[in-house]
Amino acid sequence: MDREWGSKPGSGGAASSQNEAIDRRERLRRLALETIDLAKDPYFMRNHLGSYECKLCLTLHNNEGNYLAHTQGKRHQTNLAKRAAREAKEAPALPQPNKRKVNIRKTVKIGRPGYRVTKQFDPETKQRSLLFQIEYPEIEDNTKPRHRFMSSYEQKVQSYDKSYQYLLFAAEPYEIVAFKVPSTEIDKSTPKFFSHWDPDSKMFTLQLYFKTKPPETNKPPAAGAATANGTSAPGVPPRTLPPPPPQGLPPPPPPADGARPPPPPPLMGNGPRPMPPGEAPPAPPPPPGGSAMGNFSHGVPMGRPPMPQGFPGQGAHPPPPPPPNMG
């Protein structure tokens, strides 16, 4: 390696800083031409001398790469921001055709109107209906009351409940009144749902019918289902009952002549049964024998039998053994 030039023999001299800058600019120019189309740049212009000018910054450039490097600089970017701000300020505000602005009328409210609600029932169609009669005696001239249905989730006065909806009536200069009705589907056919405004009596009438729910199909009950009184539901085979537990001997058959025996005497708490009148007391049970004599205690002790009397010398046989002790 040559110490003076810093390169190997035959490889060429080391590039100076000027040559490196030229090579860098050429490389950047080629990259910029691949990504940026100068034909669409409104500020790029080529003059009669063969050089290039920037109409925004009024600068002169020898080649396209120099101009592209200028467009990425601070001066050109600052001028672009200034021109965009000036054009946005001077441009007139164009109307938006899709957005319509509605001016809200501000009128002084005079209170709530009088109303009357009537509940009705059609026995033929089994439909329930409501009849609303709203009075607007001081309504504005050439004005007709309006109404609409509102969901429970559109209001913020009461808690949300999907089982109800609201029917609103509005007319200037009265306040809006709302009625809470069930959220059942409304029958809006012509003869049943109607509204009428009477300009002479200043009364607005509206009638609505609720649709009846379709009858539910008879579904077979589950196996083992029973009604409240213990019998099985219709269509279900009866369930076999378990046999009753044994409760002793069956009762005797009734006598042939129809006479009934007297009822047994009631049991006493801890004493003997009372004797029925005109009957003898029952015989006492026989004394227990065998091994039960050891636990039997008699009230009166039994004495030994008397010795047999006879002539002296006739007692050759020994006397019989005494009976066991009864005490």
mmCIF file of C-alpha atoms in Angstrom, residues 11-296:
data_model
loop_
_atom_site.group_PDB
_atom_site.id
_atom_site.type_symbol
_atom_site.label_atom_id
_atom_site.label_comp_id
_atom_site.label_asym_id
_atom_site.label_seq_id
_atom_site.Cartn_x
_atom_site.Cartn_y
_atom_site.Cartn_z
ATOM 1 C CA SER A 11 -5.860 0.230 -8.021
ATOM 2 C CA GLY A 12 -6.121 3.942 -8.731
ATOM 3 C CA GLY A 13 -5.775 6.839 -6.381
ATOM 4 C CA ALA A 14 -8.046 7.495 -3.435
ATOM 5 C CA ALA A 15 -11.078 9.672 -4.224
ATOM 6 C CA SER A 16 -10.939 13.195 -2.938
ATOM 7 C CA SER A 17 -13.761 14.841 -1.015
ATOM 8 C CA GLN A 18 -14.850 16.682 -4.151
ATOM 9 C CA ASN A 19 -15.115 13.499 -6.149
ATOM 10 C CA GLU A 20 -17.080 11.854 -3.347
ATOM 11 C CA ALA A 21 -19.577 14.745 -3.303
ATOM 12 C CA ILE A 22 -20.056 14.530 -7.071
ATOM 13 C CA ASP A 23 -20.661 10.821 -6.877
ATOM 14 C CA ARG A 24 -23.136 11.244 -4.005
ATOM 15 C CA ARG A 25 -25.154 13.894 -5.848
ATOM 16 C CA GLU A 26 -25.327 11.769 -8.964
ATOM 17 C CA ARG A 27 -26.515 8.796 -6.984
ATOM 18 C CA LEU A 28 -29.190 10.865 -5.245
ATOM 19 C CA ARG A 29 -30.331 12.298 -8.579
ATOM 20 C CA ARG A 30 -30.908 8.865 -10.022
ATOM 21 C CA LEU A 31 -32.829 7.797 -6.933
ATOM 22 C CA ALA A 32 -34.972 10.941 -7.029
ATOM 23 C CA LEU A 33 -35.795 10.512 -10.700
ATOM 24 C CA GLU A 34 -37.085 7.036 -9.947
ATOM 25 C CA THR A 35 -39.541 8.287 -7.299
ATOM 26 C CA ILE A 36 -40.359 11.892 -8.354
ATOM 27 C CA ASP A 37 -41.808 12.922 -11.712
ATOM 28 C CA LEU A 38 -40.518 16.403 -12.593
ATOM 29 C CA ALA A 39 -43.129 16.775 -15.312
ATOM 30 C CA LYS A 40 -45.815 17.100 -12.596
ATOM 31 C CA ASP A 41 -43.861 19.561 -10.419
ATOM 32 C CA PRO A 42 -45.504 23.026 -10.830
ATOM 33 C CA TYR A 43 -42.375 24.867 -9.650
ATOM 34 C CA PHE A 44 -39.831 23.172 -11.968
ATOM 35 C CA MET A 45 -38.822 25.185 -15.047
ATOM 36 C CA ARG A 46 -36.010 24.963 -17.618
ATOM 37 C CA ASN A 47 -34.799 28.290 -19.017
ATOM 38 C CA HIS A 48 -33.274 29.178 -22.392
ATOM 39 C CA LEU A 49 -29.737 28.786 -21.027
ATOM 40 C CA GLY A 50 -30.182 25.068 -20.331
ATOM 41 C CA SER A 51 -30.268 25.425 -16.550
ATOM 42 C CA TYR A 52 -33.174 24.802 -14.198
ATOM 43 C CA GLU A 53 -35.100 27.243 -12.016
ATOM 44 C CA CYS A 54 -37.420 26.943 -9.011
ATOM 45 C CA LYS A 55 -40.357 29.303 -9.556
ATOM 46 C CA LEU A 56 -41.287 29.165 -5.857
ATOM 47 C CA CYS A 57 -37.892 30.053 -4.398
ATOM 48 C CA LEU A 58 -36.489 31.814 -7.545
ATOM 49 C CA THR A 59 -33.288 29.788 -7.427
ATOM 50 C CA LEU A 60 -31.076 28.627 -10.341
ATOM 51 C CA HIS A 61 -29.794 25.039 -10.652
ATOM 52 C CA ASN A 62 -27.349 23.529 -13.107
ATOM 53 C CA ASN A 63 -28.937 20.067 -13.362
ATOM 54 C CA GLU A 64 -31.974 18.098 -12.288
ATOM 55 C CA GLY A 65 -30.219 16.485 -9.349
ATOM 56 C CA ASN A 66 -29.379 19.887 -7.930
ATOM 57 C CA TYR A 67 -33.006 20.943 -8.214
ATOM 58 C CA LEU A 68 -34.220 17.736 -6.525
ATOM 59 C CA ALA A 69 -31.807 18.279 -3.660
ATOM 60 C CA HIS A 70 -33.183 21.812 -3.354
ATOM 61 C CA THR A 71 -36.763 20.553 -3.065
ATOM 62 C CA GLN A 72 -35.800 18.519 -0.001
ATOM 63 C CA GLY A 73 -34.128 21.461 1.692
ATOM 64 C CA LYS A 74 -35.412 23.723 4.427
ATOM 65 C CA ARG A 75 -35.899 26.798 2.221
ATOM 66 C CA HIS A 76 -38.161 25.082 -0.287
ATOM 67 C CA GLN A 77 -40.224 23.339 2.433
ATOM 68 C CA THR A 78 -40.759 26.624 4.317
ATOM 69 C CA ASN A 79 -41.996 28.398 1.190
ATOM 70 C CA LEU A 80 -44.397 25.540 0.495
ATOM 71 C CA ALA A 81 -45.943 25.875 3.992
ATOM 72 C CA LYS A 82 -46.326 29.660 3.626
ATOM 73 C CA ARG A 83 -48.072 29.390 0.269
ATOM 74 C CA ALA A 84 -50.484 26.702 1.564
ATOM 75 C CA ALA A 85 -51.438 28.874 4.544
ATOM 76 C CA ARG A 86 -52.025 31.926 2.337
ATOM 77 C CA GLU A 87 -54.207 30.011 -0.110
ATOM 78 C CA ALA A 88 -56.290 28.514 2.697
ATOM 79 C CA LYS A 89 -56.888 31.979 4.139
ATOM 80 C CA GLU A 90 -57.821 33.630 0.848
ATOM 81 C CA ALA A 91 -59.969 30.802 -0.485
ATOM 82 C CA PRO A 92 -63.720 31.517 -0.057
ATOM 83 C CA ALA A 93 -65.746 29.122 2.119
ATOM 84 C CA LEU A 94 -67.688 26.898 -0.238
ATOM 85 C CA PRO A 95 -71.198 25.769 0.842
ATOM 86 C CA GLN A 96 -71.631 22.124 1.693
ATOM 87 C CA PRO A 97 -74.472 20.729 -0.409
ATOM 88 C CA ASN A 98 -74.910 17.517 1.624
ATOM 89 C CA LYS A 99 -75.309 19.234 4.995
ATOM 90 C CA ARG A 100 -78.485 21.204 5.591
ATOM 91 C CA LYS A 101 -78.650 23.623 8.459
ATOM 92 C CA VAL A 102 -81.998 23.949 10.198
ATOM 93 C CA ASN A 103 -82.716 27.019 12.249
ATOM 94 C CA ILE A 104 -84.388 26.158 15.540
ATOM 95 C CA ARG A 105 -87.279 28.404 16.376
ATOM 96 C CA LYS A 106 -87.166 29.878 19.832
ATOM 97 C CA THR A 107 -90.671 30.538 21.104
ATOM 98 C CA VAL A 108 -91.996 31.173 24.564
ATOM 99 C CA LYS A 109 -93.837 28.121 25.892
ATOM 100 C CA ILE A 110 -97.238 28.736 27.478
ATOM 101 C CA GLY A 111 -97.610 25.370 29.221
ATOM 102 C CA ARG A 112 -98.938 21.907 28.567
ATOM 103 C CA PRO A 113 -102.117 21.299 26.592
ATOM 104 C CA GLY A 114 -105.156 19.530 27.981
ATOM 105 C CA TYR A 115 -105.530 15.895 27.052
ATOM 106 C CA ARG A 116 -107.822 12.917 27.467
ATOM 107 C CA VAL A 117 -106.808 9.268 27.048
ATOM 108 C CA THR A 118 -109.421 6.530 26.621
ATOM 109 C CA LYS A 119 -108.696 2.795 26.801
ATOM 110 C CA GLN A 120 -110.737 0.672 24.401
ATOM 111 C CA PHE A 121 -111.199 -3.015 23.640
ATOM 112 C CA ASP A 122 -112.568 -4.582 20.468
ATOM 113 C CA PRO A 123 -114.420 -7.819 21.370
ATOM 114 C CA GLU A 124 -114.420 -9.014 17.745
ATOM 115 C CA THR A 125 -110.693 -8.800 17.047
ATOM 116 C CA LYS A 126 -109.621 -9.056 20.721
ATOM 117 C CA GLN A 127 -107.454 -5.969 20.248
ATOM 118 C CA ARG A 128 -106.766 -3.218 22.740
ATOM 119 C CA SER A 129 -106.595 0.386 21.606
ATOM 120 C CA LEU A 130 -105.957 3.890 22.930
ATOM 121 C CA LEU A 131 -107.727 7.100 21.944
ATOM 122 C CA PHE A 132 -105.814 10.359 22.522
ATOM 123 C CA GLN A 133 -107.576 13.733 22.458
ATOM 124 C CA ILE A 134 -105.278 16.759 22.807
ATOM 125 C CA GLU A 135 -106.697 20.289 23.071
ATOM 126 C CA TYR A 136 -104.742 23.241 21.634
ATOM 127 C CA PRO A 137 -107.013 26.294 22.056
ATOM 128 C CA GLU A 138 -104.192 28.839 21.530
ATOM 129 C CA ILE A 139 -102.277 27.115 18.753
ATOM 130 C CA GLU A 140 -100.625 29.314 16.129
ATOM 131 C CA ASP A 141 -102.528 30.074 12.966
ATOM 132 C CA ASN A 142 -102.134 27.722 10.015
ATOM 133 C CA THR A 143 -100.369 25.207 12.246
ATOM 134 C CA LYS A 144 -101.234 21.555 12.663
ATOM 135 C CA PRO A 145 -100.062 19.420 15.620
ATOM 136 C CA ARG A 146 -97.586 16.664 14.911
ATOM 137 C CA HIS A 147 -96.863 13.351 16.580
ATOM 138 C CA ARG A 148 -94.202 10.653 16.484
ATOM 139 C CA PHE A 149 -93.148 7.489 18.315
ATOM 140 C CA MET A 150 -89.932 7.491 20.318
ATOM 141 C CA SER A 151 -87.971 4.556 21.668
ATOM 142 C CA SER A 152 -87.135 4.282 25.335
ATOM 143 C CA TYR A 153 -83.434 4.618 24.506
ATOM 144 C CA GLU A 154 -83.900 8.056 22.879
ATOM 145 C CA GLN A 155 -84.923 9.805 26.095
ATOM 146 C CA LYS A 156 -82.892 10.605 29.209
ATOM 147 C CA VAL A 157 -85.667 11.454 31.681
ATOM 148 C CA GLN A 158 -86.499 7.930 32.858
ATOM 149 C CA SER A 159 -84.531 4.704 33.008
ATOM 150 C CA TYR A 160 -84.363 2.598 29.855
ATOM 151 C CA ASP A 161 -87.057 -0.070 29.540
ATOM 152 C CA LYS A 162 -87.473 -1.968 26.295
ATOM 153 C CA SER A 163 -91.026 -2.967 27.274
ATOM 154 C CA TYR A 164 -92.306 0.589 26.719
ATOM 155 C CA GLN A 165 -92.177 3.320 24.098
ATOM 156 C CA TYR A 166 -93.294 6.956 24.023
ATOM 157 C CA LEU A 167 -95.864 8.767 21.892
ATOM 158 C CA LEU A 168 -95.072 12.480 21.510
ATOM 159 C CA PHE A 169 -97.399 15.358 20.543
ATOM 160 C CA ALA A 170 -96.030 18.797 19.637
ATOM 161 C CA ALA A 171 -97.582 22.104 18.611
ATOM 162 C CA GLU A 172 -96.372 25.693 19.021
ATOM 163 C CA PRO A 173 -96.442 27.423 21.484
ATOM 164 C CA TYR A 174 -97.299 24.504 23.784
ATOM 165 C CA GLU A 175 -94.819 22.172 25.420
ATOM 166 C CA ILE A 176 -94.257 18.695 24.048
ATOM 167 C CA VAL A 177 -96.274 16.035 25.869
ATOM 168 C CA ALA A 178 -95.294 12.354 25.848
ATOM 169 C CA PHE A 179 -97.315 9.271 26.782
ATOM 170 C CA LYS A 180 -95.709 5.999 27.871
ATOM 171 C CA VAL A 181 -97.334 3.092 26.038
ATOM 172 C CA PRO A 182 -96.386 -0.590 25.685
ATOM 173 C CA SER A 183 -93.853 -1.406 23.012
ATOM 174 C CA THR A 184 -96.211 -3.913 21.393
ATOM 175 C CA GLU A 185 -96.374 -3.714 17.609
ATOM 176 C CA ILE A 186 -98.996 -1.215 16.459
ATOM 177 C CA ASP A 187 -101.576 -2.062 13.824
ATOM 178 C CA LYS A 188 -101.202 0.792 11.316
ATOM 179 C CA SER A 189 -103.940 -0.281 8.941
ATOM 180 C CA THR A 190 -106.165 2.511 7.621
ATOM 181 C CA PRO A 191 -109.417 1.903 9.512
ATOM 182 C CA LYS A 192 -107.730 1.389 12.880
ATOM 183 C CA PHE A 193 -104.859 3.858 12.989
ATOM 184 C CA PHE A 194 -105.944 7.399 12.199
ATOM 185 C CA SER A 195 -105.326 11.011 13.259
ATOM 186 C CA HIS A 196 -107.600 14.020 12.818
ATOM 187 C CA TRP A 197 -107.201 17.738 13.476
ATOM 188 C CA ASP A 198 -110.335 19.799 14.009
ATOM 189 C CA PRO A 199 -109.469 23.478 13.390
ATOM 190 C CA ASP A 200 -112.811 24.655 14.782
ATOM 191 C CA SER A 201 -112.657 22.971 18.188
ATOM 192 C CA LYS A 202 -108.822 23.029 18.194
ATOM 193 C CA MET A 203 -108.638 19.351 19.150
ATOM 194 C CA PHE A 204 -106.222 16.767 17.786
ATOM 195 C CA THR A 205 -107.414 13.135 17.879
ATOM 196 C CA LEU A 206 -105.314 10.009 17.381
ATOM 197 C CA GLN A 207 -106.333 6.382 17.744
ATOM 198 C CA LEU A 208 -104.054 3.350 17.643
ATOM 199 C CA TYR A 209 -104.580 -0.404 17.947
ATOM 200 C CA PHE A 210 -102.101 -2.904 19.324
ATOM 201 C CA LYS A 211 -101.616 -6.142 17.436
ATOM 202 C CA THR A 212 -102.590 -9.305 19.247
ATOM 203 C CA LYS A 213 -99.918 -11.856 19.958
ATOM 204 C CA PRO A 214 -100.201 -15.049 17.891
ATOM 205 C CA PRO A 215 -101.401 -18.080 19.898
ATOM 206 C CA GLU A 216 -98.645 -20.344 21.053
ATOM 207 C CA THR A 217 -98.527 -23.829 19.574
ATOM 208 C CA ASN A 218 -99.414 -26.677 21.931
ATOM 209 C CA LYS A 219 -96.122 -28.263 22.795
ATOM 210 C CA PRO A 220 -96.147 -31.758 24.382
ATOM 211 C CA PRO A 221 -95.028 -31.495 27.999
ATOM 212 C CA ALA A 222 -91.911 -33.209 29.156
ATOM 213 C CA ALA A 223 -92.014 -36.773 30.445
ATOM 214 C CA GLY A 224 -93.083 -36.996 34.061
ATOM 215 C CA ALA A 225 -94.790 -33.587 34.028
ATOM 216 C CA ALA A 226 -97.809 -33.348 36.322
ATOM 217 C CA THR A 227 -100.394 -30.704 36.977
ATOM 218 C CA ALA A 228 -101.014 -28.932 40.244
ATOM 219 C CA ASN A 229 -103.566 -31.469 41.536
ATOM 220 C CA GLY A 230 -101.207 -34.410 41.016
ATOM 221 C CA THR A 231 -102.829 -35.832 37.868
ATOM 222 C CA SER A 232 -100.811 -36.189 34.706
ATOM 223 C CA ALA A 233 -101.223 -33.717 31.874
ATOM 224 C CA PRO A 234 -103.340 -34.661 28.845
ATOM 225 C CA GLY A 235 -101.484 -36.755 26.325
ATOM 226 C CA VAL A 236 -99.099 -38.242 28.905
ATOM 227 C CA PRO A 237 -99.575 -41.858 30.068
ATOM 228 C CA PRO A 238 -100.391 -42.146 33.784
ATOM 229 C CA ARG A 239 -97.511 -42.894 36.045
ATOM 230 C CA THR A 240 -97.716 -46.032 38.198
ATOM 231 C CA LEU A 241 -97.782 -45.284 41.906
ATOM 232 C CA PRO A 242 -95.633 -47.280 44.348
ATOM 233 C CA PRO A 243 -97.483 -49.736 46.656
ATOM 234 C CA PRO A 244 -98.406 -48.372 50.098
ATOM 235 C CA PRO A 245 -96.309 -49.555 53.060
ATOM 236 C CA PRO A 246 -97.804 -52.377 55.215
ATOM 237 C CA GLN A 247 -99.690 -51.103 58.242
ATOM 238 C CA GLY A 248 -100.656 -54.352 60.030
ATOM 239 C CA LEU A 249 -103.547 -56.764 59.536
ATOM 240 C CA PRO A 250 -106.434 -55.745 57.275
ATOM 241 C CA PRO A 251 -109.660 -54.709 59.031
ATOM 242 C CA PRO A 252 -112.297 -57.455 59.537
ATOM 243 C CA PRO A 253 -115.269 -57.506 57.182
ATOM 244 C CA PRO A 254 -118.446 -55.828 58.445
ATOM 245 C CA PRO A 255 -121.148 -58.074 59.989
ATOM 246 C CA ALA A 256 -123.909 -59.406 57.800
ATOM 247 C CA ASP A 257 -126.792 -57.817 59.748
ATOM 248 C CA GLY A 258 -125.306 -54.368 59.420
ATOM 249 C CA ALA A 259 -124.723 -53.863 63.162
ATOM 250 C CA ARG A 260 -121.415 -52.257 63.961
ATOM 251 C CA PRO A 261 -119.384 -53.344 67.011
ATOM 252 C CA PRO A 262 -118.698 -50.721 69.658
ATOM 253 C CA PRO A 263 -115.481 -48.786 69.116
ATOM 254 C CA PRO A 264 -112.488 -49.779 71.253
ATOM 255 C CA PRO A 265 -111.899 -47.697 74.363
ATOM 256 C CA PRO A 266 -109.315 -44.925 73.965
ATOM 257 C CA LEU A 267 -105.815 -45.430 75.289
ATOM 258 C CA MET A 268 -104.892 -43.619 78.470
ATOM 259 C CA GLY A 269 -101.634 -41.860 79.069
ATOM 260 C CA ASN A 270 -99.933 -44.139 81.659
ATOM 261 C CA GLY A 271 -102.796 -46.032 83.312
ATOM 262 C CA PRO A 272 -105.191 -48.899 82.560
ATOM 263 C CA ARG A 273 -108.066 -48.575 80.167
ATOM 264 C CA PRO A 274 -111.427 -47.633 81.712
ATOM 265 C CA MET A 275 -113.790 -50.568 82.059
ATOM 266 C CA PRO A 276 -116.994 -50.380 80.069
ATOM 267 C CA PRO A 277 -120.130 -50.566 82.202
ATOM 268 C CA GLY A 278 -121.731 -54.001 82.739
ATOM 269 C CA GLU A 279 -118.643 -56.108 82.002
ATOM 270 C CA ALA A 280 -116.406 -58.220 84.265
ATOM 271 C CA PRO A 281 -112.770 -57.338 84.641
ATOM 272 C CA PRO A 282 -110.458 -59.417 82.499
ATOM 273 C CA ALA A 283 -108.578 -62.347 84.014
ATOM 274 C CA PRO A 284 -105.008 -61.660 85.067
ATOM 275 C CA PRO A 285 -102.320 -63.153 82.852
ATOM 276 C CA PRO A 286 -100.653 -66.421 84.003
ATOM 277 C CA PRO A 287 -97.440 -66.059 85.981
ATOM 278 C CA PRO A 288 -94.327 -66.390 83.923
ATOM 279 C CA GLY A 289 -92.326 -69.566 84.257
ATOM 280 C CA GLY A 290 -88.849 -70.788 83.580
ATOM 281 C CA SER A 291 -86.109 -68.293 83.691
ATOM 282 C CA ALA A 292 -88.567 -65.429 84.080
ATOM 283 C CA MET A 293 -89.116 -66.301 87.772
ATOM 284 C CA GLY A 294 -85.801 -64.760 88.735
ATOM 285 C CA ASN A 295 -87.067 -61.305 87.881
ATOM 286 C CA PHE A 296 -90.602 -61.799 89.270
#
